[in-house]
PDB file of C-alpha atoms in Angstrom:
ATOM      1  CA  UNK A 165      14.117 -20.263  89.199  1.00  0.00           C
ATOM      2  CA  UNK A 166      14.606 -21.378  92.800  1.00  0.00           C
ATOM      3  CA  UNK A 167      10.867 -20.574  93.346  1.00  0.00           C
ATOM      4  CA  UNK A 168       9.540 -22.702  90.810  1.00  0.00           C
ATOM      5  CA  UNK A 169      11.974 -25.363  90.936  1.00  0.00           C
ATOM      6  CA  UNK A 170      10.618 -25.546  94.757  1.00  0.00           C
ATOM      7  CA  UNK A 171       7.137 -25.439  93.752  1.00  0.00           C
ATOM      8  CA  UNK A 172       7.624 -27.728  90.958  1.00  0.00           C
ATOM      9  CA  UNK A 173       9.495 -30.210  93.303  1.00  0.00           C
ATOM     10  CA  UNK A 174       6.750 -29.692  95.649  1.00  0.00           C
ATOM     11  CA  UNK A 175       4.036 -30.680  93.053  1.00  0.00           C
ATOM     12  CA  UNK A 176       6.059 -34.309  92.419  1.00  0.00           C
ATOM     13  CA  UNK A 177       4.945 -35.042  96.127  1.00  0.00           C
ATOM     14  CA  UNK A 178       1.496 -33.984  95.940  1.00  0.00           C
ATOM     15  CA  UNK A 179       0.116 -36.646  93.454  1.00  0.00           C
ATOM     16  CA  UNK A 180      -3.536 -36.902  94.609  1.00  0.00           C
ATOM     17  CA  UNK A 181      -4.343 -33.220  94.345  1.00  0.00           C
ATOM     18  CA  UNK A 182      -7.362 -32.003  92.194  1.00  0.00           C
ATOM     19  CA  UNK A 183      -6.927 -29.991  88.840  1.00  0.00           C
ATOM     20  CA  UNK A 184      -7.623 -26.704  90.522  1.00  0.00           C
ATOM     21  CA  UNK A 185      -5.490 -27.433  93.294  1.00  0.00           C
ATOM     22  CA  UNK A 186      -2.666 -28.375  91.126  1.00  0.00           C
ATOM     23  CA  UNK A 187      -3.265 -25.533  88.581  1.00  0.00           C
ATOM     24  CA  UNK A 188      -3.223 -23.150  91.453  1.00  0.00           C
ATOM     25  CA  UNK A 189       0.241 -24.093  93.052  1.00  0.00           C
ATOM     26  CA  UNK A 190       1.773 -24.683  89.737  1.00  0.00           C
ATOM     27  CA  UNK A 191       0.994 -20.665  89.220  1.00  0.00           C
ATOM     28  CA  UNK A 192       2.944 -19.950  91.842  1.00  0.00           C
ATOM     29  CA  UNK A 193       5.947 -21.767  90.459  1.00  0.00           C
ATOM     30  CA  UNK A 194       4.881 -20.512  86.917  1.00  0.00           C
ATOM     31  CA  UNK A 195       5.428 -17.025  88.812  1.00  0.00           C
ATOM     32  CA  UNK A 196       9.057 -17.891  89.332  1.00  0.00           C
ATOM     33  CA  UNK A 197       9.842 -18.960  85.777  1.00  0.00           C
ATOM     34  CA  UNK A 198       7.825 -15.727  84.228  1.00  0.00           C
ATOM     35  CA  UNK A 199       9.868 -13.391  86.146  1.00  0.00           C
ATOM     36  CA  UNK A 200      13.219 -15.657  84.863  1.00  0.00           C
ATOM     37  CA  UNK A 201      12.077 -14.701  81.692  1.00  0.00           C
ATOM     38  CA  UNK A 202      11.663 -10.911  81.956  1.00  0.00           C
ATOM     39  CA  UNK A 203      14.865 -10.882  83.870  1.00  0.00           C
ATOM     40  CA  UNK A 204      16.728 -12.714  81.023  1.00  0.00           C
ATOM     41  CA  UNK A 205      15.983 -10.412  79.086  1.00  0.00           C
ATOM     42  CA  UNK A 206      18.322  -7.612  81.048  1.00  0.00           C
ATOM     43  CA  UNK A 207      21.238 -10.708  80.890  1.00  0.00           C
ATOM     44  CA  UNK A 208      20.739 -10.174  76.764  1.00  0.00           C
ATOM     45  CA  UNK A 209      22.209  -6.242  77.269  1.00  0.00           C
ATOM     46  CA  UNK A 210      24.549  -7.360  79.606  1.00  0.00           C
ATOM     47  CA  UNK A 211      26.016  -9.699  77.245  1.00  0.00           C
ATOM     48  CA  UNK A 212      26.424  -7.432  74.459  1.00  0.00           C
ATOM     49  CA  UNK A 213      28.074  -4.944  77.086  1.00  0.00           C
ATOM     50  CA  UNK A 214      30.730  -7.735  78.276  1.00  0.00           C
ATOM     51  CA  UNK A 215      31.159  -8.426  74.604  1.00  0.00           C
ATOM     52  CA  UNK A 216      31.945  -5.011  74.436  1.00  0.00           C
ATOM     53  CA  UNK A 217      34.209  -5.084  77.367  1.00  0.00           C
ATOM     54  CA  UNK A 218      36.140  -7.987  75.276  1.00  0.00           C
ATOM     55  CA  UNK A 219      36.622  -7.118  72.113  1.00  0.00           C
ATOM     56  CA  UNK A 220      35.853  -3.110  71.623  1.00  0.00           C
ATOM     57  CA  UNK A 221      32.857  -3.927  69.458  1.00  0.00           C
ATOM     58  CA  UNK A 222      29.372  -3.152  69.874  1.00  0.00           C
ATOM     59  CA  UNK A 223      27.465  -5.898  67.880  1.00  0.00           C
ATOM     60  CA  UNK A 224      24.450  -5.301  69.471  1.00  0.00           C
ATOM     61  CA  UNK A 225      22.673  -7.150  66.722  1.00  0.00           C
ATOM     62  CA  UNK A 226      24.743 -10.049  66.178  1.00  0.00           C
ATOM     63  CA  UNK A 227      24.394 -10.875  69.761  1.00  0.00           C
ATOM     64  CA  UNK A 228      20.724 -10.191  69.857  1.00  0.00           C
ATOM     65  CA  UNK A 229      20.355 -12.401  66.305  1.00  0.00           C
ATOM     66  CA  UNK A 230      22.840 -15.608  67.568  1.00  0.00           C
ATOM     67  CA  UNK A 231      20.596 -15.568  70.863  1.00  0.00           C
ATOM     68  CA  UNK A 232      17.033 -15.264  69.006  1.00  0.00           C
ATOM     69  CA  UNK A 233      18.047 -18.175  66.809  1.00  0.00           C
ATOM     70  CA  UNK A 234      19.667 -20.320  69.897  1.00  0.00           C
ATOM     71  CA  UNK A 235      16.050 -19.629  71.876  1.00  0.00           C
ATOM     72  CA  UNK A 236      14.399 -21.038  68.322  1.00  0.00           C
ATOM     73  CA  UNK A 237      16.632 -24.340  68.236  1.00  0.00           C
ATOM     74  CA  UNK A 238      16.387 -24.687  72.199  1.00  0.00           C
ATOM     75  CA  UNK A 239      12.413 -24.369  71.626  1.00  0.00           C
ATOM     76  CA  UNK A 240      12.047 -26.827  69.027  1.00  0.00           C
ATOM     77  CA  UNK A 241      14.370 -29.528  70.461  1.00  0.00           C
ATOM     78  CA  UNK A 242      12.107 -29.090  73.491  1.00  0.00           C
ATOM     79  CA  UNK A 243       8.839 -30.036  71.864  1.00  0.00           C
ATOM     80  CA  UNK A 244      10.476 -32.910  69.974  1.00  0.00           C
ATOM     81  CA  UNK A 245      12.171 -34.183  73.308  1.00  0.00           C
ATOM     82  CA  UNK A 246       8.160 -33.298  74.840  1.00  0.00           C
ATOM     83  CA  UNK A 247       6.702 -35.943  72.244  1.00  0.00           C
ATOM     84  CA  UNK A 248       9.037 -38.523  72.861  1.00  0.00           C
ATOM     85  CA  UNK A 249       9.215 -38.542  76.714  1.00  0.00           C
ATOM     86  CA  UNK A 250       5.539 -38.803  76.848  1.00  0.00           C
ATOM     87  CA  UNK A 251       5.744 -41.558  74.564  1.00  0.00           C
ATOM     88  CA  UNK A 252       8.440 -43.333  76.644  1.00  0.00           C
ATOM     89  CA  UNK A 253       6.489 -43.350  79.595  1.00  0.00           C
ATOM     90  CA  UNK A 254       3.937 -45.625  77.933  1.00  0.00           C
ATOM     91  CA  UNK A 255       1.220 -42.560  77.098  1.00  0.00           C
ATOM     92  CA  UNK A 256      -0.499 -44.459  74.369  1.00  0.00           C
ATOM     93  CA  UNK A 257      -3.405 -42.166  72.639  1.00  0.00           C
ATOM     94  CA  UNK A 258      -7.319 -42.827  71.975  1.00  0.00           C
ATOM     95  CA  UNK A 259      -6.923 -45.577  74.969  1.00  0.00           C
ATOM     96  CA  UNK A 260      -7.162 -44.998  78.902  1.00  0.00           C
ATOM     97  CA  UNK A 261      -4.211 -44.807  80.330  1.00  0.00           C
ATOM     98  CA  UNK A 262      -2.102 -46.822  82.616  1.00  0.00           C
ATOM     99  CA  UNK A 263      -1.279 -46.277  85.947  1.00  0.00           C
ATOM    100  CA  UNK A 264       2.443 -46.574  85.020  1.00  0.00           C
ATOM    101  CA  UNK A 265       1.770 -44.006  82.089  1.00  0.00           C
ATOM    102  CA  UNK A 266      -0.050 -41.945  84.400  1.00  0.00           C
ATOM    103  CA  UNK A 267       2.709 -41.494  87.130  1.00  0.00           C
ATOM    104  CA  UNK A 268       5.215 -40.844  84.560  1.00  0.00           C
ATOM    105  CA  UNK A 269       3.526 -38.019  82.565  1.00  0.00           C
ATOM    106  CA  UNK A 270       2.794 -36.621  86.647  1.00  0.00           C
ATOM    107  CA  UNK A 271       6.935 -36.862  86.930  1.00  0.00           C
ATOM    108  CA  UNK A 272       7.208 -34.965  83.375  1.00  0.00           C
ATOM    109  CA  UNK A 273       5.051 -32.440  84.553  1.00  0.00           C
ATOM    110  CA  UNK A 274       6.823 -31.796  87.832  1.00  0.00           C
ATOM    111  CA  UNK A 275       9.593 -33.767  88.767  1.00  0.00           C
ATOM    112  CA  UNK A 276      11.251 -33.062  84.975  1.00  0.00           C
ATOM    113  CA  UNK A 277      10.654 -29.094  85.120  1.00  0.00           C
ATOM    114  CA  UNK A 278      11.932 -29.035  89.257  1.00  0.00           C
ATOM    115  CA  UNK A 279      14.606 -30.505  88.099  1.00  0.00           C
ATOM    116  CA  UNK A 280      15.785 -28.175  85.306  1.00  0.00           C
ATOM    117  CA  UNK A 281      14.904 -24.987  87.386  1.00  0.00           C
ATOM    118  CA  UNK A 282      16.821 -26.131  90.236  1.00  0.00           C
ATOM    119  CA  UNK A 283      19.540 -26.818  87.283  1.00  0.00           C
ATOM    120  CA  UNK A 284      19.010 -23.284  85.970  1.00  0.00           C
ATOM    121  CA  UNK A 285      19.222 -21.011  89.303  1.00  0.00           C
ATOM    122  CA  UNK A 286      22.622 -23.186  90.118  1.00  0.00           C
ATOM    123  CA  UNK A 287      23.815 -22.127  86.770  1.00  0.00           C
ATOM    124  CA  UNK A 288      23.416 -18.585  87.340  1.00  0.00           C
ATOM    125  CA  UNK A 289      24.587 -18.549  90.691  1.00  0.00           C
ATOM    126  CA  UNK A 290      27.216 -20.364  90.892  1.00  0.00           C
ATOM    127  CA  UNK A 291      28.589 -20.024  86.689  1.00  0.00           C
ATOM    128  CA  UNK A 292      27.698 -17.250  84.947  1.00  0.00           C
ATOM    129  CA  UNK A 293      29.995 -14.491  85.140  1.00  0.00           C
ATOM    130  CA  UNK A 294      27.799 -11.501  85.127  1.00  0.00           C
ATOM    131  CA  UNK A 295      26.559 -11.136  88.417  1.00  0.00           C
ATOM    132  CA  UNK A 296      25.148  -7.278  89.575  1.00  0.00           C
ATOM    133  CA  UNK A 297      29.000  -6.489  90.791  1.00  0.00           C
ATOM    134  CA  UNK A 298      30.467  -7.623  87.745  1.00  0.00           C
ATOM    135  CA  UNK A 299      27.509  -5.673  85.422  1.00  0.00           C
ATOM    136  CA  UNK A 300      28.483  -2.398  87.257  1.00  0.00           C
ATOM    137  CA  UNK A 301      32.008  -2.580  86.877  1.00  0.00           C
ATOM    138  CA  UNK A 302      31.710  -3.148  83.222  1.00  0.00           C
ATOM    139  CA  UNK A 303      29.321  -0.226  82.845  1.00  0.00           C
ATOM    140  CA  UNK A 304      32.096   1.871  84.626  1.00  0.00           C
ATOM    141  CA  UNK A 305      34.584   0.824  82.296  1.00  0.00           C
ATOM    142  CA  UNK A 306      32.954   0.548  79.094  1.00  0.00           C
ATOM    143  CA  UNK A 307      32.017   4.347  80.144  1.00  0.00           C
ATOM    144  CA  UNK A 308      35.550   5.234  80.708  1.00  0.00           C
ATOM    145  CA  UNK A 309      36.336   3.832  77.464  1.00  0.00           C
ATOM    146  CA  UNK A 310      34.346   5.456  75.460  1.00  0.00           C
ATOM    147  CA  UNK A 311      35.239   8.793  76.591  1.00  0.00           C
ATOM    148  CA  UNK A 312      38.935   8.406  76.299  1.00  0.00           C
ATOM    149  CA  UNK A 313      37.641   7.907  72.495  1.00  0.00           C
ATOM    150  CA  UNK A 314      35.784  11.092  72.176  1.00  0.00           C
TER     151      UNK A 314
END
């Protein structure tokens, strides 16, 4: 997240560049965010396990089902808020655009999504509870657990 809220921060400060120069660094921050979202997938099994950990259940599919629907709701609040920050900027369809319209759909496209990925990575360094020490501990534990029950 760090990477592409760099590259993405970068981008703000590069307004001039051409479409295959932009589309080329932009890849490289797009590199950050897709390995973000392999990795959050591994932060969906150690959920369940610290659920686990808290409450003796395994609800592997409750936890699964409440974080599918959350990413659903998340995703469609995001293309509604999309549609009406474009709009605010002054983007005004079948007409050429502004220069004032221009610059801000050039700060949605970078300055917005540096922003939140900065936003993100401080998040999950600095708040969320699960780092790799904490994961490992719980594994040890829920472990133990489980075979004082057999």
């Amino acid at each position: 997240m760090l990477l592409a809220g760099g590259v993405y921060g970068l981008l703000y400060f590069m307004p001039n560049l051409s479409a295959i120069q932009f589309i080329i660094i932009s890849a490289i921050g797009m590199f950050g965010f897709g390995f973000f979202n392999i990795v959050v997938w591994a932060f969906v099994t150690d959920v369940i396990d610290y659920h686990e950990y808290l409450t003796g259940l395994r609800e592997d599919g409750t936890v699964y089902s409440i974080y599918s629907f959350a990413r659903k709701v998340g995703q469609a609040i995001a293309g509604g808020i999309g549609g009406f920050a474009i709009a605010m900027v002054g983007y005004a369809t079948r007409e050429a655009q502004t220069q004032q319209a221009l610059d801000g759909i050039h700060a949605l496209a970078t300055l917005v999504p540096a922003v939140i990925y900065i936003v993100v990575f401080l998040i999950l360094a600095f708040l969320y509870p699960l780092n790799k020490k904490k994961t490992i501990q719980l594994a040890e534990d829920l472990a133990e657990r489980r075979n004082i029950k057999d």
